[in-house]
mmCIF file of C-alpha atoms in Angstrom:
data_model
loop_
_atom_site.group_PDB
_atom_site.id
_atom_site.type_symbol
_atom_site.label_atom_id
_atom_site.label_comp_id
_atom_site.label_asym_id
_atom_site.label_seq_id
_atom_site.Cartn_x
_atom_site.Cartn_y
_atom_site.Cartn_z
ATOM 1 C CA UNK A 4 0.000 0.000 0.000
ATOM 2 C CA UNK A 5 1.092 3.877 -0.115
ATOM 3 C CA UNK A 6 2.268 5.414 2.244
ATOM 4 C CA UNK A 7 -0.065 6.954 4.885
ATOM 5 C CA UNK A 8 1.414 10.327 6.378
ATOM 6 C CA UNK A 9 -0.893 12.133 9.266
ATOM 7 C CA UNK A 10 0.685 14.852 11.596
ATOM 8 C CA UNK A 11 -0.026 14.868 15.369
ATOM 9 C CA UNK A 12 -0.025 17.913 17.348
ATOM 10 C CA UNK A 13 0.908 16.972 20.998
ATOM 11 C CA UNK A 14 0.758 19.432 23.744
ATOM 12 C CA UNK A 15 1.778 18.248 27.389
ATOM 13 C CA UNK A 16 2.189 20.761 30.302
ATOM 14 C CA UNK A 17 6.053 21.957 29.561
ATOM 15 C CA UNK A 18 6.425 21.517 25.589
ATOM 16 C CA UNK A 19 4.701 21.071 22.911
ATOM 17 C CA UNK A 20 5.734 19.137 19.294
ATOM 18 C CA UNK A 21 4.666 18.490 15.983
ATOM 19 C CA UNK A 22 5.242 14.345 15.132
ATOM 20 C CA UNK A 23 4.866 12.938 11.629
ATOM 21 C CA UNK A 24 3.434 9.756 11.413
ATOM 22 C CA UNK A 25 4.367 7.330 8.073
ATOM 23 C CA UNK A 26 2.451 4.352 8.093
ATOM 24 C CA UNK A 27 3.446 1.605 5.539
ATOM 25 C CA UNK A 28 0.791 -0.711 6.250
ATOM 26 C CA UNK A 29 2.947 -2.865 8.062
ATOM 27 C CA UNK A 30 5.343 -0.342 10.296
ATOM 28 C CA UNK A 31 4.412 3.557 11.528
ATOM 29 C CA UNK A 32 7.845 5.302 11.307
ATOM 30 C CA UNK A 33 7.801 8.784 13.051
ATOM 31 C CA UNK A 34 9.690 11.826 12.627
ATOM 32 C CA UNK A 35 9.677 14.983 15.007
ATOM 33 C CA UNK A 36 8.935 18.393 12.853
ATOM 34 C CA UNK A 37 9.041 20.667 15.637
ATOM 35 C CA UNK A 38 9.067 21.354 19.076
ATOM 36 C CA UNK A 39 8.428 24.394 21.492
ATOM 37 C CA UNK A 40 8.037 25.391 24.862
ATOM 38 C CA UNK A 41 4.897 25.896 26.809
ATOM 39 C CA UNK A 42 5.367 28.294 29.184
ATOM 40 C CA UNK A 43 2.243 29.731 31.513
ATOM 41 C CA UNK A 44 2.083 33.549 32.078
ATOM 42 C CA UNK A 45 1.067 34.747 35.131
ATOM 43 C CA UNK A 46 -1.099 38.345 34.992
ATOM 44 C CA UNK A 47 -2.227 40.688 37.738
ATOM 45 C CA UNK A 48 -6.519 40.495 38.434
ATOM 46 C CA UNK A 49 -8.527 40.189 41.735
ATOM 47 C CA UNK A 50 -8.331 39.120 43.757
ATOM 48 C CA UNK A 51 -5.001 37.165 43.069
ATOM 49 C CA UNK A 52 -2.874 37.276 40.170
ATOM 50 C CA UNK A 53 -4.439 34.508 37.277
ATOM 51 C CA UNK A 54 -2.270 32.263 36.049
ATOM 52 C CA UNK A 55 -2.910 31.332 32.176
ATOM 53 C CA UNK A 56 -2.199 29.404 29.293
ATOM 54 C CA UNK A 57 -0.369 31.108 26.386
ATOM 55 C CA UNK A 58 -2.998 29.325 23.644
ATOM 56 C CA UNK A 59 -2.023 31.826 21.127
ATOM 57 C CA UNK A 60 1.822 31.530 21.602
ATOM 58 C CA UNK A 61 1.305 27.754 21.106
ATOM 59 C CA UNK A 62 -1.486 28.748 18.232
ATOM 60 C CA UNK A 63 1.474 30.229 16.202
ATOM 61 C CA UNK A 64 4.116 27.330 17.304
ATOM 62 C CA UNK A 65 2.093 24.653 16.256
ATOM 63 C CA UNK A 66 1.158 26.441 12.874
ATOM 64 C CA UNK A 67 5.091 27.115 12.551
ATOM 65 C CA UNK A 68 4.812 23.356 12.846
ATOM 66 C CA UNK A 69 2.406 22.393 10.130
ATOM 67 C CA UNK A 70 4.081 25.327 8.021
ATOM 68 C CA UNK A 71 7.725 22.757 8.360
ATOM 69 C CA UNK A 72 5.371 19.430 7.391
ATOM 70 C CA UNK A 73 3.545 21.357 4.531
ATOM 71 C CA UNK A 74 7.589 22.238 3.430
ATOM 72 C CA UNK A 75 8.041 18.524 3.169
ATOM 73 C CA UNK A 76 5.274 16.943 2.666
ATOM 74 C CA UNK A 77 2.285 19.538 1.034
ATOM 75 C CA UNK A 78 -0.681 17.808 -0.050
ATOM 76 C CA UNK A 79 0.497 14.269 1.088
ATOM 77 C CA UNK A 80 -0.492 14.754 4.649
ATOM 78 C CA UNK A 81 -3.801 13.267 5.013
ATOM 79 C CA UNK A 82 -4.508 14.142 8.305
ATOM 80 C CA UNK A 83 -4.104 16.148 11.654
ATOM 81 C CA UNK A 84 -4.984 15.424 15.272
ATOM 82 C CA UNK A 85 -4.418 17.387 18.129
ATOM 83 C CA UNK A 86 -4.101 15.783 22.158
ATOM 84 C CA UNK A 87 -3.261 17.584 25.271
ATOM 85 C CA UNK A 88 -3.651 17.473 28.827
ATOM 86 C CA UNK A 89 -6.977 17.163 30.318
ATOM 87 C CA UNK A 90 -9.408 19.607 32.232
ATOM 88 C CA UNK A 91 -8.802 23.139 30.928
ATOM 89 C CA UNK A 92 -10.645 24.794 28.554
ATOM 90 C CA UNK A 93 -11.765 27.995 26.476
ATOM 91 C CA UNK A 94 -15.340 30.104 26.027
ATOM 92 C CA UNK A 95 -16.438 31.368 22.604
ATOM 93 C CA UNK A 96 -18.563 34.011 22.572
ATOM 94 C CA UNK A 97 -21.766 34.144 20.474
ATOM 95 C CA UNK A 98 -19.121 35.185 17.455
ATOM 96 C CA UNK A 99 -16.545 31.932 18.409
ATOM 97 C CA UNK A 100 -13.891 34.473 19.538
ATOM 98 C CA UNK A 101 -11.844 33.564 22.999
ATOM 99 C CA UNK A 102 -13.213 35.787 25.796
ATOM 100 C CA UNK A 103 -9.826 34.937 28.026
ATOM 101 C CA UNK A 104 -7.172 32.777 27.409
ATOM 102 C CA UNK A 105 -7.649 29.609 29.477
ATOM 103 C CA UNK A 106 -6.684 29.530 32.748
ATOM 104 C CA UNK A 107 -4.346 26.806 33.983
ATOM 105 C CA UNK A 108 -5.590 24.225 36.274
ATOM 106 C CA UNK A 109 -2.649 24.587 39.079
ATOM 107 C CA UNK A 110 -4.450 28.811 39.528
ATOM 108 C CA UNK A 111 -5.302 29.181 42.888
ATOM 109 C CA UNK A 112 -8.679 29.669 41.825
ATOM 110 C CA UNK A 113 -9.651 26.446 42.221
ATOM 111 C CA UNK A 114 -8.937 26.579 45.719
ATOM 112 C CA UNK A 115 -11.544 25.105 48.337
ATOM 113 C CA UNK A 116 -14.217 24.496 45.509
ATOM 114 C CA UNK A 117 -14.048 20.308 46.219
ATOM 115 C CA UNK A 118 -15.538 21.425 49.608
ATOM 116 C CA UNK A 119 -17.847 23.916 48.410
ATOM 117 C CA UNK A 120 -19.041 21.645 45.477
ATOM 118 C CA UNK A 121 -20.062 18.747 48.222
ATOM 119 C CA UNK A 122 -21.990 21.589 50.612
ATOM 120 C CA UNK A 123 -24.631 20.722 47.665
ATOM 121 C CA UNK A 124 -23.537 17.287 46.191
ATOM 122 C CA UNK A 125 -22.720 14.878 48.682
ATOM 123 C CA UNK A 126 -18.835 13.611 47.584
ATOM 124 C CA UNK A 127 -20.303 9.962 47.302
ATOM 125 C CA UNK A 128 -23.067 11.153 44.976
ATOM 126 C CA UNK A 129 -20.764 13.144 42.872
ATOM 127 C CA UNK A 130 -18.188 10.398 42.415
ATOM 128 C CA UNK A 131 -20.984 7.902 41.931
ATOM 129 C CA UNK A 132 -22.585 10.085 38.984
ATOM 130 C CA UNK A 133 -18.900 10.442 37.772
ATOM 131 C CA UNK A 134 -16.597 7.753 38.716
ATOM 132 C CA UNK A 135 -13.746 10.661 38.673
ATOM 133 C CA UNK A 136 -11.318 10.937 41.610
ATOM 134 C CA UNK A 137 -11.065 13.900 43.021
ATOM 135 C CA UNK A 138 -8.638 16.602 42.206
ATOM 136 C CA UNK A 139 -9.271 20.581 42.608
ATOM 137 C CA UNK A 140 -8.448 21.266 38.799
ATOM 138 C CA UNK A 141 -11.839 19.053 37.607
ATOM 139 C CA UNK A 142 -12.998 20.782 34.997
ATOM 140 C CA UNK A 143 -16.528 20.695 37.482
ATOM 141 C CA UNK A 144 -14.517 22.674 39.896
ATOM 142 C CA UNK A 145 -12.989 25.470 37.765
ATOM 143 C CA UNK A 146 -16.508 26.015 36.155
ATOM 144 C CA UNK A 147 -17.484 26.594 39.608
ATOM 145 C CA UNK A 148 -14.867 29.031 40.676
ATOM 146 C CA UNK A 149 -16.079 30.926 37.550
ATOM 147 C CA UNK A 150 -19.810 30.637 37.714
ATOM 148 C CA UNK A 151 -20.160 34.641 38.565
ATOM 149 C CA UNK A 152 -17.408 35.382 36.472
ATOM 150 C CA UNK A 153 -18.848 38.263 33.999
ATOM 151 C CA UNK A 154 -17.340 35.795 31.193
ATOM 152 C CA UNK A 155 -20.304 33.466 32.152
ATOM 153 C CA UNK A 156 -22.971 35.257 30.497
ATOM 154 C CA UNK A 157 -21.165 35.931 27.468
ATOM 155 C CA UNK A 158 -20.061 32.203 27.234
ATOM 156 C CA UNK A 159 -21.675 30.329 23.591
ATOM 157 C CA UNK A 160 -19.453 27.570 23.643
ATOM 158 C CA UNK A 161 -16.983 25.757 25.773
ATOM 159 C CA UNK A 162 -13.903 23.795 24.047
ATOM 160 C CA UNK A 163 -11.639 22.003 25.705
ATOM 161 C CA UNK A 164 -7.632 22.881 24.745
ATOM 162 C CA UNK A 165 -7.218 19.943 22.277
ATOM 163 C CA UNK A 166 -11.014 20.708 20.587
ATOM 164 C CA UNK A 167 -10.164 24.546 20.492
ATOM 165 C CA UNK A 168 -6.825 23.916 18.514
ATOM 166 C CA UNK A 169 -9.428 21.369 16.441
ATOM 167 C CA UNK A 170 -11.768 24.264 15.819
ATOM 168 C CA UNK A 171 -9.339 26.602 15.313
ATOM 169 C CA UNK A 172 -7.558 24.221 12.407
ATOM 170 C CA UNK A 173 -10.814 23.539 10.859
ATOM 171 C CA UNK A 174 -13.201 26.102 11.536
ATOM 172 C CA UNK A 175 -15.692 23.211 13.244
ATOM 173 C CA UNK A 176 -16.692 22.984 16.462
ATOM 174 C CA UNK A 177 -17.033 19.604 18.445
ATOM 175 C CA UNK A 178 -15.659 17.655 21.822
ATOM 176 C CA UNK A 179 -13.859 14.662 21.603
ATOM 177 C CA UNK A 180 -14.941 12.091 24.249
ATOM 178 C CA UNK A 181 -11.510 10.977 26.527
ATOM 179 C CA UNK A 182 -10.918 14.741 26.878
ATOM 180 C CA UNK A 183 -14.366 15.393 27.812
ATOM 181 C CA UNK A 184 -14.034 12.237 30.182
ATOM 182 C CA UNK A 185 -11.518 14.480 31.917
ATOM 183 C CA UNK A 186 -13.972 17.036 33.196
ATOM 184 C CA UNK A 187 -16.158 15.363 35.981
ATOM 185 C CA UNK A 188 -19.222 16.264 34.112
ATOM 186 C CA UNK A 189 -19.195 12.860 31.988
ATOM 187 C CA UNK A 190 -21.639 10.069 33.091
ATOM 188 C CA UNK A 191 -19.179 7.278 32.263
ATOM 189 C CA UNK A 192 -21.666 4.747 31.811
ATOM 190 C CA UNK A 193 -23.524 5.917 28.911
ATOM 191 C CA UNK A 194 -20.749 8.242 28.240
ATOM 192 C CA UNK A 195 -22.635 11.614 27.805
ATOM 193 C CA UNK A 196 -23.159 14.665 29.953
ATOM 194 C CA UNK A 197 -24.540 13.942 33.293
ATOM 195 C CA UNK A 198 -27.293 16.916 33.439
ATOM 196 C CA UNK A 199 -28.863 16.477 35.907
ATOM 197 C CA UNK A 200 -25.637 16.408 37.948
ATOM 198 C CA UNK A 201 -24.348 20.097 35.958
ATOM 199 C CA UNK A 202 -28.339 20.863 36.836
ATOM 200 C CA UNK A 203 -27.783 20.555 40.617
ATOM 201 C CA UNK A 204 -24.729 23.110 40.614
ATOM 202 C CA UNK A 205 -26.433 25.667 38.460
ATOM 203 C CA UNK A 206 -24.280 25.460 35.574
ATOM 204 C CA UNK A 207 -25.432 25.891 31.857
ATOM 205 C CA UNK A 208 -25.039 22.657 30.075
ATOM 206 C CA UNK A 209 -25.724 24.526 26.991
ATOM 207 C CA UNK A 210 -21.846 25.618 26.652
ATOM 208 C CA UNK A 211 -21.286 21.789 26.273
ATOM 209 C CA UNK A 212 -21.445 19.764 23.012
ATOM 210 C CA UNK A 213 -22.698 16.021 22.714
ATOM 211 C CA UNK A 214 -18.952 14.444 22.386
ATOM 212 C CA UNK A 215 -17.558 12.491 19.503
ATOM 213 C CA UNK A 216 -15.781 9.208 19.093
ATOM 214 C CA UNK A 217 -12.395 8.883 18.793
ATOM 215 C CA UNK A 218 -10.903 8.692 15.201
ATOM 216 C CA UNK A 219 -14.108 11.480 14.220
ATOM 217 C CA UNK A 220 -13.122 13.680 11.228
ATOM 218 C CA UNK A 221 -14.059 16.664 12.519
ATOM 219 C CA UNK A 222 -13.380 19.040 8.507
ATOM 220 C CA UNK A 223 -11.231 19.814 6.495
ATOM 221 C CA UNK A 224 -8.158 22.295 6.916
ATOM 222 C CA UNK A 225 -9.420 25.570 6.813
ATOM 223 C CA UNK A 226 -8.128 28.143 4.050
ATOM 224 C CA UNK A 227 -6.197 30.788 6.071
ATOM 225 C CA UNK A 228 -4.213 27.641 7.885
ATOM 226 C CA UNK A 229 -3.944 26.267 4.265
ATOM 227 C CA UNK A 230 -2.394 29.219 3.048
ATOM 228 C CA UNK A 231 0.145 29.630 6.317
ATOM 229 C CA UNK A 232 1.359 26.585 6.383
ATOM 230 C CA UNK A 233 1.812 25.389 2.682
ATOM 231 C CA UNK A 234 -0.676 22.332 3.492
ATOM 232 C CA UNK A 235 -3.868 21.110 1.016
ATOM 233 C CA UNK A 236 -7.398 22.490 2.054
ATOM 234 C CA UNK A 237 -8.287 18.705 1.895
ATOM 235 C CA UNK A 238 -6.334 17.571 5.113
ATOM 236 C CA UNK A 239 -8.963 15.855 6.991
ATOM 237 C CA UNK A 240 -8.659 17.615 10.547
ATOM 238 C CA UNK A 241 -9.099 13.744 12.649
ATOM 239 C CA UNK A 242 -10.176 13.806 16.462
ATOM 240 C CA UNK A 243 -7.830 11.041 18.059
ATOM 241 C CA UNK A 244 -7.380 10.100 21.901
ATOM 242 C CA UNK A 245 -7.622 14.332 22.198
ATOM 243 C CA UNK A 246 -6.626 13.500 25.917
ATOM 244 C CA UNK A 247 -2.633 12.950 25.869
ATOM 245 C CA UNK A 248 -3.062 9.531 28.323
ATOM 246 C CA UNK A 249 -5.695 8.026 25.913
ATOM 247 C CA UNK A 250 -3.415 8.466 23.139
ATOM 248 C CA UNK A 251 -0.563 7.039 25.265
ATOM 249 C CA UNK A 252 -2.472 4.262 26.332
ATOM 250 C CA UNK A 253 -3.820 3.235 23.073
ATOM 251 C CA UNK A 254 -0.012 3.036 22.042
ATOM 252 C CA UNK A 255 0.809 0.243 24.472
ATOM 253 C CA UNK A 256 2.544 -2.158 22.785
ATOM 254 C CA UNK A 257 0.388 -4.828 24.722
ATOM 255 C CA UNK A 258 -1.423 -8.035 23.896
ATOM 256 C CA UNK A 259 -4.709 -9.673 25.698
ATOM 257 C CA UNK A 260 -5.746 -7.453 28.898
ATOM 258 C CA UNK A 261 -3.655 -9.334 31.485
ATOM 259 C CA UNK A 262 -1.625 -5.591 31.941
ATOM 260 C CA UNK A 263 -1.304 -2.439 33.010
ATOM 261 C CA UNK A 264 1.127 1.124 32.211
ATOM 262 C CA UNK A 265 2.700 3.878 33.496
ATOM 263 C CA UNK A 266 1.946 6.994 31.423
ATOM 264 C CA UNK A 267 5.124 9.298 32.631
ATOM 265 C CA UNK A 268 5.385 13.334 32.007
ATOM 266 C CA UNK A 269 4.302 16.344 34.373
ATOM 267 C CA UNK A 270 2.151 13.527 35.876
ATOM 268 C CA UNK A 271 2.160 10.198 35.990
ATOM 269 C CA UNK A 272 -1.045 7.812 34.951
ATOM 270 C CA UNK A 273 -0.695 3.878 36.515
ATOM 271 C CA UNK A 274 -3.540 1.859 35.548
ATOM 272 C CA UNK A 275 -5.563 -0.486 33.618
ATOM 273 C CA UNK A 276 -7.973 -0.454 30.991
ATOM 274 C CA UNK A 277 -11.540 -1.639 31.451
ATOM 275 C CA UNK A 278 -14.708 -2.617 29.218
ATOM 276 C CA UNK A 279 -16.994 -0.603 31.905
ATOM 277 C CA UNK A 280 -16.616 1.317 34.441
ATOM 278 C CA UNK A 281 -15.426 0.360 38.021
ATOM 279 C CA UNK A 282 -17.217 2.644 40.706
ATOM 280 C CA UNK A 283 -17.813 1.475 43.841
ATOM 281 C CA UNK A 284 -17.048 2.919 47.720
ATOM 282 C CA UNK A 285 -13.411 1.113 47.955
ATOM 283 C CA UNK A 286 -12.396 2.834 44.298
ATOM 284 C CA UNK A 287 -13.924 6.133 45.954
ATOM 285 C CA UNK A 288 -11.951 5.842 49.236
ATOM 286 C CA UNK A 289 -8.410 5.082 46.994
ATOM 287 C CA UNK A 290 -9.524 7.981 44.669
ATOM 288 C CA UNK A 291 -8.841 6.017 41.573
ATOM 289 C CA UNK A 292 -10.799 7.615 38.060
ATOM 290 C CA UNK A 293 -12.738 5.892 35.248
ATOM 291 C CA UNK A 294 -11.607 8.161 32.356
ATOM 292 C CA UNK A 295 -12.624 7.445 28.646
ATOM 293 C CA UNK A 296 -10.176 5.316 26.235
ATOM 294 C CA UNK A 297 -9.867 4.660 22.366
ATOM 295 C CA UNK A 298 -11.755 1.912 21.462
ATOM 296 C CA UNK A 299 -14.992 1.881 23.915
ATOM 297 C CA UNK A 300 -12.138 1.857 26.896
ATOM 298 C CA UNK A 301 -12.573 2.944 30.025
ATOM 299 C CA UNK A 302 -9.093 4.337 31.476
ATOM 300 C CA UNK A 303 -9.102 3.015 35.540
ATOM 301 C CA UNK A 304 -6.218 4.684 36.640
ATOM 302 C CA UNK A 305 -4.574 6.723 39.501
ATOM 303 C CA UNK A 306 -2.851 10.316 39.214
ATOM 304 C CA UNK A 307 0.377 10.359 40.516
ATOM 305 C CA UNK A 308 2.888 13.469 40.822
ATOM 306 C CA UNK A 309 5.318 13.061 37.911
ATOM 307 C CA UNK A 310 7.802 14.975 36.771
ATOM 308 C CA UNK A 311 6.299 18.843 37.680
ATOM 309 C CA UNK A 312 8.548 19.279 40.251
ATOM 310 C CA UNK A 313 11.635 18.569 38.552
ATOM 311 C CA UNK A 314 10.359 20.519 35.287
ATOM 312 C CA UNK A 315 9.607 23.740 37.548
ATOM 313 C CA UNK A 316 13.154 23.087 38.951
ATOM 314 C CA UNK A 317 14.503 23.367 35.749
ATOM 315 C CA UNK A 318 12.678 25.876 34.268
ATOM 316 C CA UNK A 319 13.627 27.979 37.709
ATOM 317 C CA UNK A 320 17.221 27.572 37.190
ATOM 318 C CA UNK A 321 16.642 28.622 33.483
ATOM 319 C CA UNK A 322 15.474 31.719 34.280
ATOM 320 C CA UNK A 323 18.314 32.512 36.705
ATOM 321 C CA UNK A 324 20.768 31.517 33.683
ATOM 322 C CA UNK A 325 21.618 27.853 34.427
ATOM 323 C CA UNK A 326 20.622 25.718 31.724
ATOM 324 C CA UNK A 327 20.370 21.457 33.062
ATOM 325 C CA UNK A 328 19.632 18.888 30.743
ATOM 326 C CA UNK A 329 17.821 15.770 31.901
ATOM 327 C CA UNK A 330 20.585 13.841 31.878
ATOM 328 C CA UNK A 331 22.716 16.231 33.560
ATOM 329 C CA UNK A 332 19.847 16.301 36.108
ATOM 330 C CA UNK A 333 19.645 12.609 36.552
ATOM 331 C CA UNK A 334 23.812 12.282 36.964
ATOM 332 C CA UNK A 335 23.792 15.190 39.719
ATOM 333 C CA UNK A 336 21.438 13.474 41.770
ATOM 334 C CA UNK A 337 22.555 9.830 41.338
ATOM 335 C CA UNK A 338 25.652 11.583 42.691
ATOM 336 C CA UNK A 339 24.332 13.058 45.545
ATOM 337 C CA UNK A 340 23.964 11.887 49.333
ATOM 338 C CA UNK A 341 20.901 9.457 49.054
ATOM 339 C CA UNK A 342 17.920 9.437 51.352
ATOM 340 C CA UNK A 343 19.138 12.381 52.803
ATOM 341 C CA UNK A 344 15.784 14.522 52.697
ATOM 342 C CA UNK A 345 12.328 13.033 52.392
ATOM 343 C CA UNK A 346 9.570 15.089 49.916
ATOM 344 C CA UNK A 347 5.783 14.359 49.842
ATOM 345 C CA UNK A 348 4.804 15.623 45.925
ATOM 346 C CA UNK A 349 1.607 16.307 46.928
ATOM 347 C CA UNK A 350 2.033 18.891 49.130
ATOM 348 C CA UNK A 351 0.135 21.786 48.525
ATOM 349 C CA UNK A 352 3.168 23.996 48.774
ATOM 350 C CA UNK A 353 4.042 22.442 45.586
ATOM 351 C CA UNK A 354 0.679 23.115 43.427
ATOM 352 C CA UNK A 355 2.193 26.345 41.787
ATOM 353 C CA UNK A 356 5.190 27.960 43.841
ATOM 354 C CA UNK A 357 7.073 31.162 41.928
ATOM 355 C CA UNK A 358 10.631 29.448 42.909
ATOM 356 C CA UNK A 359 10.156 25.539 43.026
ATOM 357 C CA UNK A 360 14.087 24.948 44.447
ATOM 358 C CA UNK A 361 12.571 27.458 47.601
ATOM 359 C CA UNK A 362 9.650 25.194 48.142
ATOM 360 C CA UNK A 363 11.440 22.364 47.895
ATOM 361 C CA UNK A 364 13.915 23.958 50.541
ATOM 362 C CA UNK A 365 11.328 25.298 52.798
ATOM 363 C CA UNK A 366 9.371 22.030 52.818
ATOM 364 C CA UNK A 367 13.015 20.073 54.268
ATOM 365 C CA UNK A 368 13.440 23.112 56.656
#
């Protein structure tokens, strides 16, 4: 057969890159186009400065992205797909512009909104209706925090990241379902929006639209990307796992179901895949998630603090003109005295700190 060549957009919390894929029919060989930084910007606003996502700085790198396949390639790309992290989002207004850029889910925001969510949804009824472990980011939570935002009434449309890159590609609007899984606003059993649920916080379900399938062609390139990156009109714009982990986890090179992976980056994902959901009160006390996979998968899985601290580390040092590799980063502290301080990861010291090296230090002290 031909060659198959689709490009894949893929956004994780401290970089972003654009992948070709070459499928032969038999082997899928992949090349890196491109890769960037994403770096959050923090702005001044009541009452606590916001901390957002630069969409339109990654916007223009992932376009400077396409414009290096369509160099190459042109009109033999056949596809695009876009997956990111989970949770965050953007509003369209009645005219599909942004109102804000998205906020990121480690603002302080989001703070204390678990407990004032379950003053009017027990926690066992909300995880029940969800099967989501609890985390203060959930897209339920941030919607929340915003509900008497003056965005709210302006709000047409909420996108997640990966389905606002998707709209902004191909001019057409639509969710893709293991991102949407993501938000603690998915019934995971008949895998739509739980309404009622959304209904009982006061929150419009009318921003929200029915999700797709993975592997949903969403359009067709739109012209003005067309023209900026050298790339055919007729590139089908392709949902995939739009949630990075589904994407990962799909890629296991694994056979049967007797297994399980760890999904490593700014967090990591253990877990299994399922045919159904698993929601019970033991799941609920562990705080393990049902999250949506390719193939009619449910994702049972547990967060676990990855690599953030050790990216904000680096990215600290950066900025103060020190510039550490991984490697170098992994020789230094094979190096060092072992077991000679103890850190707990989840410490909420760590969510978000302006100098992660200082909270790292205080925390010891």
């Amino acid at each position: 057969m031909a060659e198959q060549i689709f490009a894949a957009v893929d956004l994780g919390a401290e970089s972003g890159r654009v992948v070709v894929g070459l499928f032969d029919g038999e082997k899928l060989r992949l090349e890196e186009a491109h890769r960037f930084p994403n770096t959050p910007v923090k702005v001044l606003s009541s009452p606590h400065p916001t901390l957002h996502w630069d969409v339109l700085r990654l916007w223009h790198d992932i376009q400077d992205g396409l414009g290096k396949v369509g160099a190459q390639y042109g009109a033999s790309l056949q596809g695009i797909g876009v997956d990111t992290w989970g949770v965050d989002f953007g509003l369209l207004d009645a005219n599909d512009q942004l109102l804000s850029n998205p906020v990121h889910y480690r603002d302080r925001r989001n703070d204390g909104m678990i407990e004032e969510a379950c003053k009017i949804v027990p926690r066992a009824q909300i995880f029940d209706a969800t099967g989501l472990q609890f985390m203060p980011f959930n897209t339920l939570f941030q919607l929340l925090a915003l509900k008497q935002s003056p965005q709210m009434p302006l709000a047409k449309t909420l996108l997640f990241i990966p389905d606002l890159l998707h709209f902004w590609l191909s001019g057409e609007k639509t969710t893709e379902y293991t991102i949407a899984s993501t938000s603690q606003m998915l019934d995971p059993r008949t895998r739509t929006w739980h309404k009622s649920l959304l209904q009982s916080f006061d929150l419009p379900t009318q921003l929200l639209l029915p999700p797709v399938a993975p592997g949903t062609e969403i359009g067709r390139l739109h012209a003005e990307v067309a023209n900026r990156t050298g790339l055919h009109q007729s590139t089908s714009i392709l949902a995939p796992g739009s949630h990075d982990t589904a994407s990962a986890v799909a890629a296991v090179p694994s056979q049967g179901e007797n297994w399980a992976y760890l999904s490593s980056g700014t967090w990591s994902l253990m877990g299994i895949e399922l045919r159904e959901p698993l929601i019970n009160e033991r799941v609920a006390a562990l705080n393990f998630t049902n999250e949506g996979g390719v193939n009619n998968t449910i994702r049972f899985l547990k967060n676990i603090a990855g690599l953030w601290l050790v990216q904000e580390c680096r990215r600290t040092w950066l900025r103060g003109g020190q510039e550490f590799s991984y490697a170098e980063l992994a020789r230094l502290a094979a190096e060092a005295e072992p077991l000679r301080s103890f850190v707990e990861p989840d410490d909420a010291s760590f969510t978000a700190p302006a100098d992660m090296p200082q909270a790292i230090r205080d925390f010891c002290a």
